[in-house]
Short mmCIF file of C-alpha atoms in Angstrom, two decimals:
data_model
loop_
_atom_site.label_atom_id
_atom_site.label_comp_id
_atom_site.label_asym_id
_atom_site.label_seq_id
_atom_site.Cartn_x
_atom_site.Cartn_y
_atom_site.Cartn_z
CA THR A 1 41.88 -7.75 -17.39
CA ARG A 2 41.30 -10.75 -15.40
CA ILE A 3 41.11 -14.57 -16.82
CA LEU A 4 38.22 -16.22 -15.57
CA VAL A 5 38.33 -20.40 -15.70
CA VAL A 6 34.74 -21.33 -15.50
CA THR A 7 32.92 -24.90 -17.10
CA ASP A 8 30.62 -24.70 -19.73
CA GLY A 9 27.58 -25.18 -17.37
CA ILE A 10 29.00 -21.65 -15.98
CA LEU A 11 29.90 -19.55 -19.61
CA LEU A 12 25.27 -20.42 -20.80
CA ARG A 13 23.89 -19.27 -17.43
CA LYS A 14 26.48 -15.86 -17.90
CA LEU A 15 25.21 -15.87 -21.44
CA GLN A 16 21.40 -16.07 -20.57
CA ALA A 17 21.48 -13.89 -17.19
CA ASP A 18 23.67 -11.38 -19.61
CA PRO A 19 23.22 -11.67 -23.65
CA PHE A 20 25.31 -9.16 -24.37
CA LEU A 21 28.73 -10.18 -22.53
CA GLU A 22 29.36 -6.56 -22.46
CA ASP A 23 32.69 -7.48 -19.93
CA VAL A 24 33.85 -10.24 -22.12
CA ALA A 25 36.62 -9.30 -24.74
CA ALA A 26 37.76 -12.98 -25.75
CA ILE A 27 36.60 -16.89 -25.26
CA CYS A 28 38.75 -19.49 -24.78
CA PHE A 29 36.90 -23.07 -25.30
CA ASP A 30 39.46 -25.16 -24.30
CA GLU A 31 39.46 -29.10 -24.73
CA PHE A 32 36.74 -28.85 -27.48
CA HIS A 33 37.57 -31.73 -28.69
CA GLU A 34 35.52 -33.32 -25.84
CA ARG A 35 32.76 -32.62 -27.87
CA SER A 36 30.45 -31.72 -24.48
CA LEU A 37 25.71 -31.50 -24.98
CA ASP A 38 27.41 -27.83 -22.78
CA GLY A 39 30.46 -26.83 -25.35
CA ASP A 40 28.93 -27.90 -27.77
CA LEU A 41 25.60 -24.76 -27.13
CA ALA A 42 27.89 -22.19 -25.67
CA LEU A 43 29.97 -22.19 -29.22
CA ALA A 44 26.56 -22.30 -31.14
CA LEU A 45 25.42 -19.70 -28.55
CA CYS A 46 29.09 -17.38 -29.25
CA LEU A 47 29.54 -17.37 -32.72
CA ASP A 48 24.81 -16.18 -32.77
CA LEU A 49 26.02 -13.20 -30.36
CA GLN A 50 28.98 -12.22 -32.12
CA GLU A 51 26.89 -12.20 -35.54
CA GLY A 52 24.70 -10.45 -34.11
CA LEU A 53 25.24 -8.18 -31.92
CA ARG A 54 29.16 -8.73 -30.40
CA ASN A 55 31.54 -8.90 -33.99
CA ASP A 56 34.32 -7.99 -31.79
CA LEU A 57 34.15 -10.42 -28.96
CA ARG A 58 37.44 -13.17 -30.07
CA LEU A 59 36.46 -16.76 -30.64
CA LEU A 60 39.36 -19.39 -29.89
CA ALA A 61 39.15 -22.94 -29.86
CA MET A 62 40.96 -25.10 -28.97
CA SER A 63 41.47 -29.05 -29.05
CA ALA A 64 44.24 -31.88 -28.75
CA THR A 65 42.12 -34.53 -31.64
CA LEU A 66 40.07 -32.82 -33.36
CA ASP A 67 38.96 -32.29 -36.80
CA GLY A 68 40.09 -28.88 -36.70
CA ALA A 69 39.12 -27.25 -40.78
CA ALA A 70 35.35 -28.26 -39.91
CA VAL A 71 35.88 -25.96 -36.47
CA ALA A 72 37.58 -23.44 -38.33
CA GLY A 73 34.71 -23.85 -40.74
CA LEU A 74 32.62 -23.12 -38.85
CA MET A 75 33.15 -20.00 -36.59
CA GLU A 76 35.00 -18.94 -40.05
CA ALA A 77 38.84 -18.26 -37.91
CA GLN A 78 42.01 -19.27 -39.26
CA THR A 79 43.66 -22.64 -37.67
CA LEU A 80 47.32 -22.30 -35.86
CA GLU A 81 48.83 -26.14 -35.27
CA SER A 82 51.43 -26.52 -33.11
CA THR A 83 52.91 -30.36 -32.80
CA GLY A 84 54.38 -30.20 -28.91
CA ARG A 85 57.03 -32.31 -28.16
CA SER A 86 57.02 -35.58 -29.01
CA PHE A 87 58.73 -39.01 -29.01
CA PRO A 88 58.32 -41.26 -31.46
CA VAL A 89 55.87 -44.53 -29.33
CA GLU A 90 55.99 -48.06 -30.96
CA ILE A 91 52.46 -49.59 -31.99
CA ILE A 92 52.54 -53.43 -30.35
CA HIS A 93 48.93 -55.41 -31.43
CA ARG A 94 47.66 -57.87 -29.15
CA ASN A 95 44.50 -59.95 -30.55
CA ARG A 96 42.85 -60.74 -27.48
CA LYS A 97 39.80 -62.83 -28.28
CA PRO A 98 35.76 -62.31 -28.15
CA GLU A 99 34.88 -64.22 -25.33
CA GLU A 100 38.77 -63.24 -23.07
CA ARG A 101 37.37 -60.60 -20.89
CA ILE A 102 39.13 -57.43 -20.89
CA GLU A 103 40.88 -57.09 -17.06
CA LEU A 104 42.46 -61.06 -18.80
CA ALA A 105 44.44 -59.82 -21.55
CA VAL A 106 45.24 -56.65 -19.66
CA THR A 107 46.70 -58.13 -17.24
CA ALA A 108 49.04 -60.18 -20.09
CA ALA A 109 50.35 -57.35 -21.82
CA VAL A 110 51.46 -55.86 -17.78
CA LEU A 111 53.47 -58.64 -16.71
CA GLU A 112 54.65 -59.17 -20.63
CA GLU A 113 55.95 -55.16 -20.39
CA ILE A 114 57.24 -55.85 -16.70
CA THR A 115 58.43 -59.47 -17.25
CA THR A 116 60.76 -57.76 -20.32
CA SER A 117 61.81 -54.47 -19.54
CA ASP A 118 62.83 -52.80 -16.86
CA SER A 119 62.20 -49.05 -17.75
CA GLY A 120 59.32 -46.11 -17.07
CA ASP A 121 55.86 -46.82 -15.88
CA ILE A 122 52.66 -48.21 -17.18
CA LEU A 123 49.34 -46.69 -17.96
CA VAL A 124 46.13 -48.72 -18.02
CA PHE A 125 43.41 -47.54 -19.65
CA LEU A 126 39.73 -49.45 -19.41
CA PRO A 127 36.68 -48.12 -19.62
CA GLY A 128 35.39 -47.18 -16.60
CA GLN A 129 35.50 -48.19 -12.70
CA GLY A 130 34.26 -51.96 -12.47
CA GLU A 131 37.14 -53.03 -14.93
CA ILE A 132 39.72 -51.19 -13.16
CA GLU A 133 39.38 -52.62 -9.57
CA ARG A 134 38.66 -56.28 -11.11
CA THR A 135 41.62 -55.61 -12.74
CA ALA A 136 43.29 -54.18 -9.77
CA SER A 137 42.43 -57.74 -7.77
CA ARG A 138 44.03 -59.64 -10.45
CA HIS A 139 47.59 -57.02 -11.12
CA GLU A 140 48.08 -57.14 -6.62
CA GLU A 141 48.42 -60.52 -6.18
CA ARG A 142 50.62 -61.14 -8.86
CA LEU A 143 53.22 -57.71 -9.71
CA PRO A 144 56.43 -57.63 -7.94
CA GLU A 145 57.04 -55.83 -4.64
CA HIS A 146 59.19 -53.37 -6.83
CA VAL A 147 55.33 -52.57 -8.57
CA ASP A 148 53.06 -50.01 -7.05
CA LEU A 149 49.76 -50.16 -8.30
CA HIS A 150 47.88 -47.33 -8.32
CA ARG A 151 43.87 -46.69 -9.41
CA LEU A 152 43.17 -43.87 -11.44
CA TYR A 153 39.10 -42.53 -12.13
CA GLY A 154 36.97 -39.41 -11.51
CA ALA A 155 35.38 -41.85 -7.84
CA ILE A 156 38.32 -42.22 -6.27
CA SER A 157 39.29 -40.27 -3.53
CA HIS A 158 41.75 -37.06 -3.82
CA ARG A 159 44.23 -38.73 -2.25
CA ALA A 160 44.54 -41.35 -4.06
CA GLN A 161 44.62 -39.30 -7.32
CA ASP A 162 47.49 -37.48 -5.94
CA ALA A 163 49.44 -41.20 -5.29
CA ALA A 164 48.49 -41.83 -9.42
CA LEU A 165 50.01 -38.37 -10.02
CA GLU A 166 52.82 -37.85 -8.63
CA ARG A 167 56.86 -39.27 -9.50
CA GLY A 168 57.45 -42.72 -7.83
CA ALA A 169 59.58 -43.59 -5.34
CA GLN A 170 63.98 -44.04 -7.39
CA GLY A 171 64.14 -47.74 -7.82
CA ARG A 172 60.21 -48.10 -8.16
CA ARG A 173 57.75 -49.01 -10.71
CA LYS A 174 54.62 -47.79 -11.38
CA VAL A 175 51.05 -49.30 -12.52
CA VAL A 176 48.22 -46.73 -13.24
CA LEU A 177 44.77 -48.77 -14.42
CA SER A 178 43.41 -45.30 -15.17
CA SER A 179 39.79 -45.22 -16.87
CA ALA A 180 40.08 -41.91 -20.30
CA ILE A 181 40.49 -39.30 -17.22
CA ALA A 182 44.55 -39.79 -18.01
CA GLU A 183 43.66 -39.58 -22.10
CA THR A 184 43.69 -35.63 -22.34
CA SER A 185 43.03 -34.05 -18.23
CA LEU A 186 45.65 -35.20 -16.45
CA THR A 187 49.36 -36.21 -17.22
CA ILE A 188 51.31 -38.36 -15.03
CA ALA A 189 55.02 -38.73 -14.95
CA ASP A 190 57.54 -41.12 -16.20
CA ILE A 191 54.91 -43.09 -18.36
CA ARG A 192 57.00 -44.78 -21.14
CA VAL A 193 54.23 -47.71 -21.18
CA VAL A 194 50.73 -47.64 -22.32
CA VAL A 195 48.50 -50.84 -22.79
CA ASP A 196 44.84 -49.48 -24.20
CA ALA A 197 42.11 -52.09 -23.34
CA GLY A 198 40.15 -50.57 -27.03
CA ARG A 199 36.87 -49.31 -25.03
CA ALA A 200 35.78 -46.47 -23.41
CA ARG A 201 32.34 -45.73 -21.97
CA ARG A 202 29.27 -43.15 -23.15
CA ALA A 203 26.16 -42.34 -21.66
CA ARG A 204 23.65 -42.84 -23.82
CA PHE A 205 20.22 -41.38 -22.83
CA ASP A 206 17.32 -43.89 -23.59
CA PRO A 207 14.33 -41.79 -24.59
CA GLY A 208 11.99 -44.93 -22.96
CA SER A 209 13.23 -44.29 -19.37
CA GLY A 210 14.00 -41.10 -19.24
CA MET A 211 17.46 -41.49 -17.96
CA SER A 212 21.01 -41.81 -19.71
CA ARG A 213 22.55 -45.32 -19.16
CA LEU A 214 26.48 -45.40 -19.81
CA VAL A 215 26.96 -47.74 -22.28
CA THR A 216 30.67 -49.47 -23.31
CA GLU A 217 31.46 -48.92 -27.06
CA ARG A 218 35.49 -49.36 -29.31
CA VAL A 219 37.90 -46.42 -28.97
CA SER A 220 37.90 -43.34 -32.09
CA ARG A 221 41.23 -43.52 -34.01
CA ALA A 222 41.80 -39.93 -32.76
CA GLU A 223 41.22 -41.28 -28.76
CA ALA A 224 43.99 -44.36 -29.43
CA THR A 225 46.67 -42.04 -30.96
CA GLN A 226 46.08 -39.99 -27.66
CA ARG A 227 45.84 -42.72 -25.38
CA ALA A 228 49.41 -43.93 -27.34
CA GLY A 229 50.90 -40.56 -27.37
CA ARG A 230 50.97 -40.34 -23.40
CA ALA A 231 54.04 -43.05 -23.89
CA GLY A 232 56.07 -40.51 -25.54
CA ARG A 233 55.72 -37.63 -23.51
CA VAL A 234 59.57 -38.16 -22.04
CA ALA A 235 60.96 -40.43 -24.03
CA ALA A 236 60.06 -43.23 -26.60
CA GLY A 237 58.00 -45.41 -25.40
CA ASP A 238 55.40 -48.22 -26.15
CA CYS A 239 51.48 -48.40 -26.63
CA TYR A 240 49.87 -52.42 -26.36
CA THR A 241 46.82 -52.29 -28.46
CA LEU A 242 44.48 -55.20 -27.08
CA TRP A 243 43.39 -55.41 -30.99
CA THR A 244 44.72 -56.41 -34.61
CA LYS A 245 46.61 -53.95 -36.52
CA GLY A 246 43.98 -55.11 -39.01
CA GLU A 247 41.31 -53.86 -37.06
CA ASP A 248 42.23 -50.04 -37.17
CA GLY A 249 41.03 -49.18 -39.52
CA ALA A 250 37.03 -50.12 -38.47
CA LEU A 251 37.56 -47.64 -35.50
CA PRO A 252 35.66 -44.63 -36.25
CA ALA A 253 37.78 -41.50 -36.80
CA PHE A 254 36.22 -39.46 -34.19
CA PRO A 255 33.84 -39.85 -31.14
CA PRO A 256 30.18 -38.80 -31.50
CA ALA A 257 29.45 -35.85 -29.46
CA GLU A 258 27.43 -35.93 -26.73
CA ILE A 259 24.62 -33.30 -28.32
CA GLU A 260 24.25 -36.99 -30.94
CA ALA A 261 23.32 -39.27 -27.75
CA ALA A 262 22.12 -37.29 -24.78
CA ASP A 263 18.55 -36.04 -23.43
CA LEU A 264 17.98 -32.71 -25.64
CA ALA A 265 15.40 -31.50 -23.02
CA PRO A 266 18.16 -29.51 -21.16
CA LEU A 267 18.97 -28.09 -24.69
CA ALA A 268 15.73 -27.30 -25.85
CA LEU A 269 15.10 -25.29 -22.32
CA GLU A 270 17.97 -23.31 -23.43
CA LEU A 271 16.78 -22.10 -26.89
CA ALA A 272 14.14 -21.18 -25.86
CA GLN A 273 15.76 -18.76 -23.03
CA TRP A 274 17.52 -17.90 -25.36
CA GLY A 275 14.96 -16.75 -28.24
CA THR A 276 16.17 -18.63 -31.44
CA ASP A 277 16.78 -22.26 -32.30
CA ASP A 278 18.75 -20.81 -36.18
CA LEU A 279 22.17 -21.33 -34.45
CA ALA A 280 25.35 -22.78 -35.96
CA PHE A 281 26.24 -25.90 -34.44
CA LEU A 282 29.31 -28.36 -34.72
CA THR A 283 26.60 -31.03 -35.31
CA PRO A 284 22.88 -30.43 -35.06
CA PRO A 285 21.24 -31.54 -32.38
CA PRO A 286 19.01 -34.32 -34.10
CA ALA A 287 15.58 -33.72 -34.73
CA GLY A 288 13.42 -36.16 -34.08
CA THR A 289 15.40 -35.80 -30.61
CA LEU A 290 14.51 -32.38 -29.70
CA ALA A 291 11.18 -32.54 -31.22
CA GLU A 292 10.88 -35.22 -27.95
CA ALA A 293 12.07 -33.09 -25.63
CA ARG A 294 10.04 -30.14 -26.69
CA ARG A 295 7.19 -32.56 -26.09
CA LEU A 296 8.36 -33.43 -22.47
CA LEU A 297 9.15 -29.59 -22.16
CA VAL A 298 5.13 -28.86 -23.33
CA ALA A 299 3.99 -31.52 -20.25
CA LEU A 300 5.77 -30.30 -17.77
CA GLY A 301 4.77 -26.27 -18.50
CA ALA A 302 7.94 -25.26 -19.09
CA LEU A 303 6.98 -24.38 -22.35
CA ASP A 304 3.54 -23.33 -23.49
CA GLY A 305 2.29 -24.34 -26.80
CA ALA A 306 3.94 -22.32 -29.21
CA HIS A 307 7.29 -23.57 -27.65
CA ARG A 308 7.82 -20.01 -25.33
CA ILE A 309 9.28 -20.50 -22.20
CA THR A 310 7.22 -20.23 -19.53
CA GLN A 311 7.44 -18.22 -16.46
CA HIS A 312 7.28 -22.34 -15.35
CA GLY A 313 10.20 -23.20 -17.59
CA ARG A 314 12.59 -20.10 -16.82
CA ALA A 315 12.03 -21.03 -12.37
CA ILE A 316 13.13 -24.21 -13.96
CA ALA A 317 15.82 -23.09 -16.06
CA ALA A 318 16.96 -21.05 -13.28
CA LEU A 319 18.29 -24.54 -11.23
CA PRO A 320 21.40 -26.07 -12.09
CA LEU A 321 19.44 -29.60 -12.55
CA GLN A 322 17.35 -31.98 -15.21
CA PRO A 323 14.28 -30.10 -16.46
CA ARG A 324 12.17 -33.45 -15.02
CA LEU A 325 14.09 -32.67 -11.15
CA ALA A 326 13.83 -29.26 -11.85
CA HIS A 327 9.73 -29.15 -12.14
CA MET A 328 9.64 -31.88 -9.23
CA LEU A 329 11.13 -30.07 -6.73
CA LEU A 330 9.71 -26.50 -7.56
CA THR A 331 6.16 -28.61 -8.03
CA ALA A 332 6.70 -30.72 -4.60
CA GLY A 333 8.99 -27.83 -2.71
CA LYS A 334 11.59 -27.99 0.33
CA ALA A 335 10.55 -31.85 0.89
CA ALA A 336 12.01 -33.33 -2.32
CA ALA A 337 15.04 -31.70 -2.19
CA PRO A 338 17.20 -35.07 -0.81
CA LEU A 339 15.88 -37.24 -3.92
CA ALA A 340 16.02 -34.27 -6.43
CA ALA A 341 19.80 -34.68 -4.55
CA LEU A 342 20.24 -38.46 -4.99
CA LEU A 343 19.09 -38.48 -8.51
CA ALA A 344 20.91 -35.61 -9.94
CA GLY A 345 24.10 -37.28 -8.12
CA ARG A 346 26.98 -40.03 -8.37
CA ASP A 347 24.96 -43.40 -6.78
CA PRO A 348 25.56 -42.71 -3.28
CA LEU A 349 25.52 -46.02 -1.97
CA ARG A 350 28.70 -46.50 -3.95
CA GLY A 351 31.06 -49.05 -2.11
CA ALA A 352 28.15 -49.90 1.05
CA PRO A 353 27.39 -53.66 1.21
CA VAL A 354 24.73 -55.14 -0.56
CA ASP A 355 22.17 -54.82 2.11
#
């Protein structure tokens, strides 16, 4: 028996290349609550395969915060629940005034905890890199000498990430300023206190520009519960939330699925390559956004007038790029590769001087 650990995107490529998955007995979708576009599509394709050709294919979805009943209903599957081991966490609400910057409110909460308690490390949830760096600049001048400050987000070096995750030295206390990466994907030793700024950064597709942009939104109740639980992994802990108890009811139950706000051109191309869009999605793609995506693919020559995939469309689908960029690369040739790489990747000028 072989166990392959792959991303959702690699699973999609495997499904499109081998729609029968003859060498696969079971597929496990881990961290399904993240509701990525590729993850939702891969599950829909696997359910279609299971229903039509492979009734012996076993499917399993695992999640920490998702509405399990909805997923079980879609999959017509049993639900198994494991509560795990956790310790009680006291929720301490701190009202942040609308005009008060997140960095100031977080700094006040962290300093209060450090001056009133001396047990356990502190994990702070902030929306993203900008807030983390601004908060760090404020903390570095105010923290006692026995407290170590760490940053944790996707763009920092592996060495810095490892330092944030490792157990702190004896007699020292650690403060970790983190993005949502520490919400479910990573576990940090000895965390006893969580400070939750109550914000999450999500990608939203802008049809006007044809690109996605990041917006800052309030966290969902599921995300807030998951974050608070990080304080109760090793012992009883505390969670400071930068909103009032009365605001809890206004939080959405779950974060939005990516399929609700993303560019659906990659999804439309995958559906055309699969040969049908009559699939069972946990969250159906918005009809208007999907229609706009198909109009774009027709304009690029990836689909014909009947929305069937063309040879050019198959060439686009074979490249690990957004359809616009893949079309540019195929049309302009190798000379366009550096531009495609720059547009598809992270900011190539991050950290460089403004000039």
